[in-house]
Coordinates of C-alpha atoms in Angstrom, one line a residue:
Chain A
X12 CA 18.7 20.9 -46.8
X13 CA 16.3 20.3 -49.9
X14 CA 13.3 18.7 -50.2
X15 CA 14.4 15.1 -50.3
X16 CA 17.0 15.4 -47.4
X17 CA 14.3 16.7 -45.3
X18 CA 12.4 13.7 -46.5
X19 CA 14.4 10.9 -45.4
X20 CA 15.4 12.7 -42.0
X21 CA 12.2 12.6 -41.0
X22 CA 11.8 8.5 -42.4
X23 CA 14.9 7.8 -40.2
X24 CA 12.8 10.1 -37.6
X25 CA 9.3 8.2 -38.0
X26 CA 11.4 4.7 -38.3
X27 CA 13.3 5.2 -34.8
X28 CA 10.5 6.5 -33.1
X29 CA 8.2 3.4 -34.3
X30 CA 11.1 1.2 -33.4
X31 CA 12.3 2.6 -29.9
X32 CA 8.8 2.0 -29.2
X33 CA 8.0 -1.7 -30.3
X34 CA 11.7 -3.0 -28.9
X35 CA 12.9 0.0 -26.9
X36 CA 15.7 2.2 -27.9
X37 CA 18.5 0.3 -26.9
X38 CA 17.4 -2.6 -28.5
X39 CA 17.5 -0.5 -32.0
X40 CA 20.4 -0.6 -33.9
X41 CA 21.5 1.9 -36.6
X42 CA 21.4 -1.0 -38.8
X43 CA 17.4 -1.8 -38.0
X44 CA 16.6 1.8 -38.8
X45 CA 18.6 1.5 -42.1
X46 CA 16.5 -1.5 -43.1
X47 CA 13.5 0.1 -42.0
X48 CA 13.8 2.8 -44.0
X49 CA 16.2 1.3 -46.9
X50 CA 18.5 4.3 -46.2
X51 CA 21.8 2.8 -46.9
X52 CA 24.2 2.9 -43.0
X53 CA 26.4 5.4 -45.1
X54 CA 23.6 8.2 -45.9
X55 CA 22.6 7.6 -42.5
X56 CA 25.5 9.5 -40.7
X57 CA 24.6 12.8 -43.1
X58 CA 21.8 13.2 -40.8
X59 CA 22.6 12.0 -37.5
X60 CA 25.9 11.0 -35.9
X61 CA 25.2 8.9 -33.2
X62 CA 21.8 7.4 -31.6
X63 CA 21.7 10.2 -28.8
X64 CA 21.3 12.5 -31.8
X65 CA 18.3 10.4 -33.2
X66 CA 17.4 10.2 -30.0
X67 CA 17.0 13.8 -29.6
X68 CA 15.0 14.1 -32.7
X69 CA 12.8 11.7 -32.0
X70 CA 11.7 13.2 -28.7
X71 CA 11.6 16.9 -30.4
X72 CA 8.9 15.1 -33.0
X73 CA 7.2 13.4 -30.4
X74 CA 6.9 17.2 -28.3
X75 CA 5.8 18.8 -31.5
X76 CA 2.9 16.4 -32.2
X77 CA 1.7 17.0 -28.3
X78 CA 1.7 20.4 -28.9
X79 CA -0.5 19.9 -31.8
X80 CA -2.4 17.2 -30.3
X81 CA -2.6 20.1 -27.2
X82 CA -3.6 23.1 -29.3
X83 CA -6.6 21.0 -30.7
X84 CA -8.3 20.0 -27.5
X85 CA -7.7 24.0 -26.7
X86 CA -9.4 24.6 -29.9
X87 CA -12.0 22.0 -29.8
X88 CA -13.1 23.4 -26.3
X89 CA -12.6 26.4 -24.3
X90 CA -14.0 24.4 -20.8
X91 CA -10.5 23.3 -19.2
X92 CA -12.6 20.4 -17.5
X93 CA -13.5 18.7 -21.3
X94 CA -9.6 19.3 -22.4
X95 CA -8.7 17.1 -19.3
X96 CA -11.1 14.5 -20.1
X97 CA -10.2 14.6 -23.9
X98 CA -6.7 13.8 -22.5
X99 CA -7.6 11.0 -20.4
X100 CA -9.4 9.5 -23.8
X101 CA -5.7 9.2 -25.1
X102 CA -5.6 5.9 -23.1
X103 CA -8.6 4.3 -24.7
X104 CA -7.8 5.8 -28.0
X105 CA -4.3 4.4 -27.9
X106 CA -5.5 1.0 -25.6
X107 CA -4.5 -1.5 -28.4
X108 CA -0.5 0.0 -28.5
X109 CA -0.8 0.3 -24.9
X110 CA -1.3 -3.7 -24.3
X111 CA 1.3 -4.3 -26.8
X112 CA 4.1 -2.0 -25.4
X113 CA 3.2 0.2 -22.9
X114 CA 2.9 3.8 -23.1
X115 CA 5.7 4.9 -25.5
X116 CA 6.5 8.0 -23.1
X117 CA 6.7 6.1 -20.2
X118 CA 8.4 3.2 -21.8
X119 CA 11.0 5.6 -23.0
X120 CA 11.2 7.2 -19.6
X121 CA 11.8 4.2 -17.9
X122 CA 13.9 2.5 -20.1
X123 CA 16.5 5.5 -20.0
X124 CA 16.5 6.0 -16.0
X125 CA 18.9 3.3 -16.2
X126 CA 21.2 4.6 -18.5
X127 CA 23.4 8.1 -18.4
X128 CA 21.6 11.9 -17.1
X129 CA 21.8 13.2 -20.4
X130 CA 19.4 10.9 -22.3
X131 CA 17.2 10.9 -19.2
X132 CA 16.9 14.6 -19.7
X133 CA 15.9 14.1 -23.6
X134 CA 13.8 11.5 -22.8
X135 CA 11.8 14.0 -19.7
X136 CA 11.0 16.3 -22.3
X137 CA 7.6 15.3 -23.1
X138 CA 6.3 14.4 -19.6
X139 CA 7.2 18.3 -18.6
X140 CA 5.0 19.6 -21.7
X141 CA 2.2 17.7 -20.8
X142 CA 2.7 18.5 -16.8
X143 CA 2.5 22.0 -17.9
X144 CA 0.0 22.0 -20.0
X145 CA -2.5 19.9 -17.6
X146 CA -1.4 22.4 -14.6
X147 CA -2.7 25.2 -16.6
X148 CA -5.8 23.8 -17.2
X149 CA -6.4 22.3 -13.5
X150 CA -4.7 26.2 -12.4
X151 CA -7.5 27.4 -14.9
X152 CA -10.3 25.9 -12.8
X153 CA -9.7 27.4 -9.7
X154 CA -7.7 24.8 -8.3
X155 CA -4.4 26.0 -5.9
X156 CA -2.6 22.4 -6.2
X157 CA -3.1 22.2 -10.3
X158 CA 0.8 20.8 -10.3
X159 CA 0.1 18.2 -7.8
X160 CA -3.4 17.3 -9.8
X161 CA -1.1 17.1 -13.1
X162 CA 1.5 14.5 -11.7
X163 CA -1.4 12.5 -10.2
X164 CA -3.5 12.6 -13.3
X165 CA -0.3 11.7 -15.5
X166 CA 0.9 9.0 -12.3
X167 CA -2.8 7.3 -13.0
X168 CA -2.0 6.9 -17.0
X169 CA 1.1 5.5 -16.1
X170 CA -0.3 3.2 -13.8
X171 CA -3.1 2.0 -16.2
X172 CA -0.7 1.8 -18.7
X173 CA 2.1 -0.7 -16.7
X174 CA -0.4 -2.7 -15.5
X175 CA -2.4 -3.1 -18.7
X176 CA 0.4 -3.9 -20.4
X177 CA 1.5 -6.6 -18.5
X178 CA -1.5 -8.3 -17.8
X179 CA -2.4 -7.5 -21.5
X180 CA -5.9 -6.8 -20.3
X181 CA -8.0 -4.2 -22.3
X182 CA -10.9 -4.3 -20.2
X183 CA -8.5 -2.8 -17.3
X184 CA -8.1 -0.1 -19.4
X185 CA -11.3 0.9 -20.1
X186 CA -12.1 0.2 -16.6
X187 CA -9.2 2.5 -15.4
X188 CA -10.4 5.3 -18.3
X189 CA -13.7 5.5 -16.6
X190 CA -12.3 5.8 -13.5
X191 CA -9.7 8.6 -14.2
X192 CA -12.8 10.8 -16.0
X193 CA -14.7 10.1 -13.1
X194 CA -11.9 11.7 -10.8
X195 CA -11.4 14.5 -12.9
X196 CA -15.0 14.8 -12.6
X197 CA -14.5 15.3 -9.2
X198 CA -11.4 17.0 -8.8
X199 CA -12.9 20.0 -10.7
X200 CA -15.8 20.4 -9.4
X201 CA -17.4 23.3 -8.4
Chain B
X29 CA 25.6 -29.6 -5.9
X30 CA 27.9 -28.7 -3.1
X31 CA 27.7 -25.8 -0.9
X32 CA 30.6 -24.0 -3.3
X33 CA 28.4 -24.5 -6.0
X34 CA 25.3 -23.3 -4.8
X35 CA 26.9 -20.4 -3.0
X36 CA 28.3 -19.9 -6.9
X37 CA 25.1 -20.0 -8.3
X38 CA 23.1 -17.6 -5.9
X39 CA 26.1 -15.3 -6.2
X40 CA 24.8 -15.0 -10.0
X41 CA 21.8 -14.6 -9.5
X42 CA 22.0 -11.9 -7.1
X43 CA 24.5 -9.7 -9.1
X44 CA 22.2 -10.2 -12.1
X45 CA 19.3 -9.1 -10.3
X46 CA 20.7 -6.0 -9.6
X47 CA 22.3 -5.5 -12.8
X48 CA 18.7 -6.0 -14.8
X49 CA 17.5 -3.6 -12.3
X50 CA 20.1 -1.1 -12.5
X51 CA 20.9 -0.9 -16.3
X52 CA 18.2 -3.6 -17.4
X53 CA 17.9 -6.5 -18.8
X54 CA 19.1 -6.1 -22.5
X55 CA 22.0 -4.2 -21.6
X56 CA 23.3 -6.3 -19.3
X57 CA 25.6 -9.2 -20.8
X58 CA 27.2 -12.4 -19.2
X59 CA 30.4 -10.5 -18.9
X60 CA 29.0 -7.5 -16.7
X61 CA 27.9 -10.6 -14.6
X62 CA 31.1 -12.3 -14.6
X63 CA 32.9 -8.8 -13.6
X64 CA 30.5 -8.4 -10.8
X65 CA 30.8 -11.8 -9.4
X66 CA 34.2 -12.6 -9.9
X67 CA 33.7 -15.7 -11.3
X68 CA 34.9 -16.6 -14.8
X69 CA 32.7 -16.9 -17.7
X70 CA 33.8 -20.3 -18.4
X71 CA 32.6 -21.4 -14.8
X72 CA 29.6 -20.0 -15.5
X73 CA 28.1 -21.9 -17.9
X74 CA 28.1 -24.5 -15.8
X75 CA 25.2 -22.8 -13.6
X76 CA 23.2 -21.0 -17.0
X77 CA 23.4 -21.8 -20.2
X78 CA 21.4 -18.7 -21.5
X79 CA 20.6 -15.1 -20.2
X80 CA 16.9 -16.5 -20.5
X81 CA 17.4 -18.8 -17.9
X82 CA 19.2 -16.4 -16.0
X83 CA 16.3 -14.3 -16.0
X84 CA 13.9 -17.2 -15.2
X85 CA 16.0 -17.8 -11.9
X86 CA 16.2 -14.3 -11.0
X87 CA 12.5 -13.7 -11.2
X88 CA 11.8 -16.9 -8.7
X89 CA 13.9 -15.8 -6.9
X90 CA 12.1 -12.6 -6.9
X91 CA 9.0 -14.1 -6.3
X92 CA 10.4 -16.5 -2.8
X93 CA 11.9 -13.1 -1.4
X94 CA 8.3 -11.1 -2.0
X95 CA 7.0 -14.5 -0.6
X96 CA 8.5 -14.3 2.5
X97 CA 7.7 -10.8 2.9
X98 CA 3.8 -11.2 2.4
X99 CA 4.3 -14.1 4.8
X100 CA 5.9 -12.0 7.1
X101 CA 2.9 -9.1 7.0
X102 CA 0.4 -11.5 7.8
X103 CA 2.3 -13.0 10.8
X104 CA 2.7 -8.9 11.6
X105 CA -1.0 -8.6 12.1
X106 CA -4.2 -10.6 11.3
X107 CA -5.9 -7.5 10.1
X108 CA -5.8 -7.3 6.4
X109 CA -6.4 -3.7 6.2
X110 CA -3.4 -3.7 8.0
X111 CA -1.7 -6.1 5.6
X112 CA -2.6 -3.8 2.9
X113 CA -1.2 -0.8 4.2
X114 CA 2.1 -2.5 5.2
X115 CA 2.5 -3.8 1.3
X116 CA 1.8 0.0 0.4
X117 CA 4.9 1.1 2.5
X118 CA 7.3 -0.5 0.3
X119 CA 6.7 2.4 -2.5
X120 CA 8.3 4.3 1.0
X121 CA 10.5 2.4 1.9
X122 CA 12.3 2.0 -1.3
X123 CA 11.9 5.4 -2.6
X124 CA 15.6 6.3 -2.8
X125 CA 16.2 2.9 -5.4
X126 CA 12.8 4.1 -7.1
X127 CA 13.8 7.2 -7.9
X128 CA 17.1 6.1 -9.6
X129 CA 15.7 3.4 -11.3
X130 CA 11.5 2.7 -11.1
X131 CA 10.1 -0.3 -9.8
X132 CA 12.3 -3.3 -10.3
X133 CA 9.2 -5.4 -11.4
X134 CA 7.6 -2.3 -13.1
X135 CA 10.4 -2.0 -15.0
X136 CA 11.4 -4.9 -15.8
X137 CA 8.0 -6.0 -17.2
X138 CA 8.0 -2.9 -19.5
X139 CA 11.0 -3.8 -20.5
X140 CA 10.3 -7.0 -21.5
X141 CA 7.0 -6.0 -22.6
X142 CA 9.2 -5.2 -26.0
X143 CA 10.7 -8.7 -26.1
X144 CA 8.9 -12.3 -27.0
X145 CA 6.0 -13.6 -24.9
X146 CA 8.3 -16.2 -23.6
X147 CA 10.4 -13.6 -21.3
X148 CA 7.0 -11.4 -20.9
X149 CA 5.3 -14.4 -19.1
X150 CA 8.2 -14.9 -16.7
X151 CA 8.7 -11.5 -15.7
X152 CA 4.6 -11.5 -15.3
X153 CA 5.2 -14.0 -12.4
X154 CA 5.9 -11.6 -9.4
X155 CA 2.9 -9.4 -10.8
X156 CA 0.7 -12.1 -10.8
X157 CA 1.9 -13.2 -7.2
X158 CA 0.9 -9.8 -5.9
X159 CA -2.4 -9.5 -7.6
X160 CA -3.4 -12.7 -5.8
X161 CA -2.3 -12.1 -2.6
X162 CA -3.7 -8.3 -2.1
X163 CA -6.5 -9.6 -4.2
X164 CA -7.0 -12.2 -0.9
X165 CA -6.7 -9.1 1.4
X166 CA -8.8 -7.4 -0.3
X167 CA -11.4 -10.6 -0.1
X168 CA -11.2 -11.5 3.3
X169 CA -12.1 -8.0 4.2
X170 CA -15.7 -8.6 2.4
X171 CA -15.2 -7.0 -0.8
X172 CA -16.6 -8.3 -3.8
X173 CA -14.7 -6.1 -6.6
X174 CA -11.3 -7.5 -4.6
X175 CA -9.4 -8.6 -8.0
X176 CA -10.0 -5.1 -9.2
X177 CA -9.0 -3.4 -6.3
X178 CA -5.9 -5.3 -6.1
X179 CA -5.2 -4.2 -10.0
X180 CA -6.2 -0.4 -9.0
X181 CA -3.7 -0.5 -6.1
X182 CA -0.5 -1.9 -7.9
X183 CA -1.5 0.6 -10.7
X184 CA -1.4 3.8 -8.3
X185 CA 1.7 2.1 -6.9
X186 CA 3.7 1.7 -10.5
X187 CA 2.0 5.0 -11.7
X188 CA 3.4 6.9 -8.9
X189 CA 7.3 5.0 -9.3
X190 CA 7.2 5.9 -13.0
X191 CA 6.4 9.8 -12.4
X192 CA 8.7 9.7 -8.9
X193 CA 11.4 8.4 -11.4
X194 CA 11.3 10.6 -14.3
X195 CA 11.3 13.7 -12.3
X196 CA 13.2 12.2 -9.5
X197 CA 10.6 13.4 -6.9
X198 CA 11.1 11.9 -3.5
X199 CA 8.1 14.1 -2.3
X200 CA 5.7 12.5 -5.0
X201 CA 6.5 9.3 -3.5
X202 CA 5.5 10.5 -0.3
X203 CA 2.7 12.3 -1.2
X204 CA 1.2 9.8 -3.5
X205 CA 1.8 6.8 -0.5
X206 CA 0.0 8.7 1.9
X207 CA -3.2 9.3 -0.8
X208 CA -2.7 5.5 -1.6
X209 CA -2.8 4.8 2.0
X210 CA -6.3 7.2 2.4
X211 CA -7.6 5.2 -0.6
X212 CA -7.5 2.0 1.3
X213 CA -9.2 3.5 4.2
X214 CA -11.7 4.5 2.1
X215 CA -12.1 1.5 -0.1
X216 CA -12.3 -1.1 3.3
X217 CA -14.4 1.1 5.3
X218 CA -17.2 -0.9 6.8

């Protein structure tokens, strides 16, 4: 694929993701991606046959700017304890997006429990990435349950998230921020 | 209306209540309710004009069944520690319908959380029921941070169904309700 087909898959990429997050994926039609992008229906299909397959992409993008997002905090820090709390600051950083429509993984997630394995599966994808990568780090420190401390560190974002979102309430979110550090804090504690 | 008619009309509302929770709200359509009730389309317009208002009498009636449980945990026990730990047992108590498909008032508000304010602030209803009453619990049992405690508890309880549903954990659920139950403990201790 040259130069400009690579460009305008990854438009239709950046467009569905944008989109599946502000009105949820099966509220996006081909046709609202096509006018996103101005990518006529018919050039569409060259790249991508159905939604699943966007889809698909879209999660595979969303995994490969986590792993970036990952490999900095490594880099920034070698102390597992400040890579979990520069994680947790993905919440405040993001707190504006959050109160509009949720957490876009968690969104996704939930949105797709209620439709067929197989997207459910796609959609998983980044959730087990970043329970990996925050066992390691909690498995770094010492700690036997780092899988269980992953889960509950994620379930607290989540939480946060939901609840912040609905009650469009950026104070709870701060609040909540503070709160997770402060058990991480703890958690890891020597 | 007659009995027929109101037997007609809560006959809707409960298939549509489990439709939105099941598949949601967007991709459920009139028909899917028609086919689950039995009763025509055409007859159906004579009970709900719109999907909106379908929603709007789904979510009271939502809020009269969660009603008339809270009612029924404070005619359980006078204690409201106790009342608090008997609303935390739903998250056990329903984990098999969690798992396959979140929190039905979770869900549904993150779902809607993508749609216009109009839908958001009726499926904020239930939420806002909840908050008020645990936020009461939370009161009576001297607390003065009790609106925030009540936001902290319904986020640990959504946190934990969103994670529980993605990776379809059953022990999560269990795991996470009996550290939500040590949390209250902790957070009413005289």
């Amino acid at each position: 694929m040259g130069t400009k087909g690579e460009g305008n898959r990854q438009r239709i990429i950046d467009a569905a993701d944008n989109l599946f997050y502000r009105r949820g994926y099966n509220q996006t039609s081909f046709q609202d991606i096509s006018d996103a992008t101005g990518i006529p229906r018919g050039n569409f299909y060259y790249y991508f046959k159905t939604k699943d397959e966007i889809l698909d992409a879209v999660v595979s993008s969303r995994v490969a700017e986590f792993l970036a997002m990952l490999k900095q905090y490594e880099e920034d820090t070698a102390d597992a304890r400040e890579r979990l709390l520069l994680f947790s600051n993905m919440l405040y950083h993001n707190r504006e997006d959050i109160i509009q429509s949720g957490c876009p993984i968690g969104s996704l997630s939930s949105e797709l429990a209620k439709d067929d394995d197989e997207l459910q599966e796609i959609s998983r994808q980044v959730f087990l990435l970043l329970r990996e990568w925050l066992r390691k780090q909690f498995e770094t420190l010492g700690l036997p349950n780092a899988d269980e401390l992953a889960m509950d560190l994620l379930a607290r974002i989540q939480g946060t998230s939901v609840m912040a979102c609905t009650f469009k309430d950026a104070d709870f979110i701060e609040r909540s921020h503070r709160d997770i550090k402060e058990w991480i804090n703890l958690k890891t504690m020597n």
